[in-house]
Structures are given as C-alpha cells and as structure tokens.
Coordinates of C-alpha atoms in Angstrom, one line a residue:
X1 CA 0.0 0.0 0.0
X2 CA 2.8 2.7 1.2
X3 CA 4.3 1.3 -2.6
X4 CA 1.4 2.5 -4.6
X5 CA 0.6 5.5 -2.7
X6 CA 4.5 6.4 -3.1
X7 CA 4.0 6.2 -7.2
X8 CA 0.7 8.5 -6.7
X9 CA 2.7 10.8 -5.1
X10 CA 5.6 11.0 -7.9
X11 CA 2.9 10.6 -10.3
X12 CA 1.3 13.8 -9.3
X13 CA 4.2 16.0 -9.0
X14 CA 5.6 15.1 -12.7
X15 CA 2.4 16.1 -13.7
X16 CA 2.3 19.4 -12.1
X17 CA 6.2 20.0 -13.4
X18 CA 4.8 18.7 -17.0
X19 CA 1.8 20.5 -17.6
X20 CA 2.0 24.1 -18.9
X21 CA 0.2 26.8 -17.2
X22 CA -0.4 30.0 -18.5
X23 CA 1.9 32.8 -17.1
X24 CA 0.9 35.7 -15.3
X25 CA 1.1 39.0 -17.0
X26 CA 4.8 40.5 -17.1
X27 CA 6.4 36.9 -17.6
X28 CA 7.9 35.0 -21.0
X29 CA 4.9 33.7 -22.1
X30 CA 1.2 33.1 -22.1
X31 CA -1.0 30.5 -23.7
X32 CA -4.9 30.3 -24.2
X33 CA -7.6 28.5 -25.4
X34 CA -9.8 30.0 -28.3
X35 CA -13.6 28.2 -27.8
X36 CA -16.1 27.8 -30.2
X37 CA -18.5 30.3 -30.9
X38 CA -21.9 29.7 -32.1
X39 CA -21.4 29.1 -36.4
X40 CA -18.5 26.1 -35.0
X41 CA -19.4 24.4 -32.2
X42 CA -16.9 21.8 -32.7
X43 CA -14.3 24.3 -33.4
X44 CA -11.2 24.1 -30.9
X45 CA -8.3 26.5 -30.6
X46 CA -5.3 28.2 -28.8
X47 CA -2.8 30.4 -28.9
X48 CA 0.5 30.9 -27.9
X49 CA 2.7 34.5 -27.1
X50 CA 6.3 34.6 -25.7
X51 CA 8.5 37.6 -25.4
X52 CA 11.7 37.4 -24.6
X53 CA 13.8 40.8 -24.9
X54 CA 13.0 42.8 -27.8
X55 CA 12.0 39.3 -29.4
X56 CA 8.3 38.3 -29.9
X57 CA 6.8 35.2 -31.2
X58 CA 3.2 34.4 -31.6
X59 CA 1.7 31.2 -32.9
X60 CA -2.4 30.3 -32.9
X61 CA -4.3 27.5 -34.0
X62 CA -7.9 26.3 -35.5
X63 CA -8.8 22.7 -35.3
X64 CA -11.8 20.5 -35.6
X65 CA -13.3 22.7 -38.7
X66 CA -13.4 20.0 -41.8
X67 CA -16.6 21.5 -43.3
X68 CA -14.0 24.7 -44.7
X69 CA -11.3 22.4 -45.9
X70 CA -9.4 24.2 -48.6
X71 CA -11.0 27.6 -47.5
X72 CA -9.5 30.3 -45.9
X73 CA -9.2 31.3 -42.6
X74 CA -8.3 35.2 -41.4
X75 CA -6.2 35.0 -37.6
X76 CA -6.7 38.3 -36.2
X77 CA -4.8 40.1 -32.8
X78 CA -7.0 42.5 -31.8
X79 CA -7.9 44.5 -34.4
X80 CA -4.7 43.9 -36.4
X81 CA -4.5 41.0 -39.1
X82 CA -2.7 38.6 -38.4
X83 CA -2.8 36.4 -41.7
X84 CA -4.9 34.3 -44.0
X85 CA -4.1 30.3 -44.0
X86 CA -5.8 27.8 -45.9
X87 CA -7.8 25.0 -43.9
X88 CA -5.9 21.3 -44.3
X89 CA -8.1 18.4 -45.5
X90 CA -8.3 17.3 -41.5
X91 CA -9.9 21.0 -40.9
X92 CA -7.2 22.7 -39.2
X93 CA -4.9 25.9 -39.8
X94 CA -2.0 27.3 -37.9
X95 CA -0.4 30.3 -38.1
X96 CA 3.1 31.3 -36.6
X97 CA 4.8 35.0 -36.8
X98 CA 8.1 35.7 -34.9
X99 CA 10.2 39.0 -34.8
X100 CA 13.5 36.8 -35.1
X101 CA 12.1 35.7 -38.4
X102 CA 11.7 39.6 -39.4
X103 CA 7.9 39.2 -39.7
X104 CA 5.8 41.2 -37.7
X105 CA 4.4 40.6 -34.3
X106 CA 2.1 42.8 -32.4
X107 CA 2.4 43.9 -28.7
X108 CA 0.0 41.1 -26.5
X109 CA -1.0 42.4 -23.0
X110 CA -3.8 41.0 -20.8
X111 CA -7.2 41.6 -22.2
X112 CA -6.1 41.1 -26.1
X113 CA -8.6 39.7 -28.0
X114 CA -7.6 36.8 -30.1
X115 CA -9.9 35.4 -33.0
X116 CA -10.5 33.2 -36.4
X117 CA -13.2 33.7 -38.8
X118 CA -13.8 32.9 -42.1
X119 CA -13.9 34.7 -45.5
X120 CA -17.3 35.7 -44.9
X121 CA -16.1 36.7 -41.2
X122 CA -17.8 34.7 -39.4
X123 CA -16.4 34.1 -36.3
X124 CA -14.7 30.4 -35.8
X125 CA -13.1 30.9 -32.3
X126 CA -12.3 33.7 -29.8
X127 CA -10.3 34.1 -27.5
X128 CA -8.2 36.6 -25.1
X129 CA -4.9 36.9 -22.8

C-alpha cells in the first residue's frame, strides 16, 4: 500500500512540473484556449505569445473545422491581421509569426482579443490573454 501511494505521489508531482500553465502577465509567455463560438461548435483553438527581450513570437491555431477544408481562414490580434491560412483536408490551420524571423508581431497584453473567422467573417473561435 505505502508502494502505490509512493507512485501516486511522484505521479502527481511530474504532472504538475509537465503541464503548462499559463503565465501571469509581465512573464515570457502566455497560452490560451480560443472556444467555439456559435457558427463552429466543434471548433477548438489556442494560442501561444512569448516575449523574450525585444523578441516576440506568436503562434495560434484552428482545429476541428473540416466543413471549410481548402477555405481560408483570417487570424486576427486585436484589431490587427494577423494572416490568412488555408484550412488542411483534417480541418485545421496554424499560423506562426516571430520577430526573429523579421515578420511582424504585435504587442500582447492581458485583455487582447484573439480570433479566427472565415472569409465571410464569421467568427470560428475567440479568445483573449
């Protein structure tokens, strides 16, 4: 019994070292999850933001959205475009921008609004830091 409650124990604690949590404002990083809005309801999403110096990456995802394979999708940061990506056959588009890469990244604070929608803009899934 002490055995198995031993392995609980480790169990636990690699799991809370191994899953991410989303940073407080001020730190590296921050990750969210975009849900579905009404038009999608099986629509899943997230995004990811790390700074890191004068370095910025930002990467967001769409999944679970077959019906607009080979369609485009529009990722917007608030109010700025992010970019358009074309749906995969399996109903998902990802989108990744980093200042390292010279592309442009903008500035992510808590309370930025996050979203996907389609051509029509429609919304897929919303989200914010």
């Amino acid at each position: 019994m002490k055995r198995i409650t031993t392995l609980l124990a480790v169990t636990a604690l690699l799991l809370a070292v191994s899953v991410p949590t989303v940073l407080a404002s001020g730190g590296p990083g921050a990750r969210i999850v975009l849900k579905a809005a009404k038009a999608f309801p099986a629509a899943m999403g997230s995004a990811k933001f790390r700074a890191k110096g004068g370095q910025r990456e930002l990467e967001a995802e769409v999944e679970h959205v077959r019906r607009l394979a080979g369609k485009r999708v529009t990722f917007y940061v608030a109010v700025a475009k992010l970019g358009t990506v074309k749906v995969s056959a399996l109903g998902a588009a990802h989108i990744s921008r980093s200042t390292q890469l010279g592309q442009a990244v903008p500035a992510v604070s808590a309370g930025t609004n996050v979203t996907v929608r389609t051509a029509a803009d429609a919304k897929i899934v919303p989200g914010s830091f």
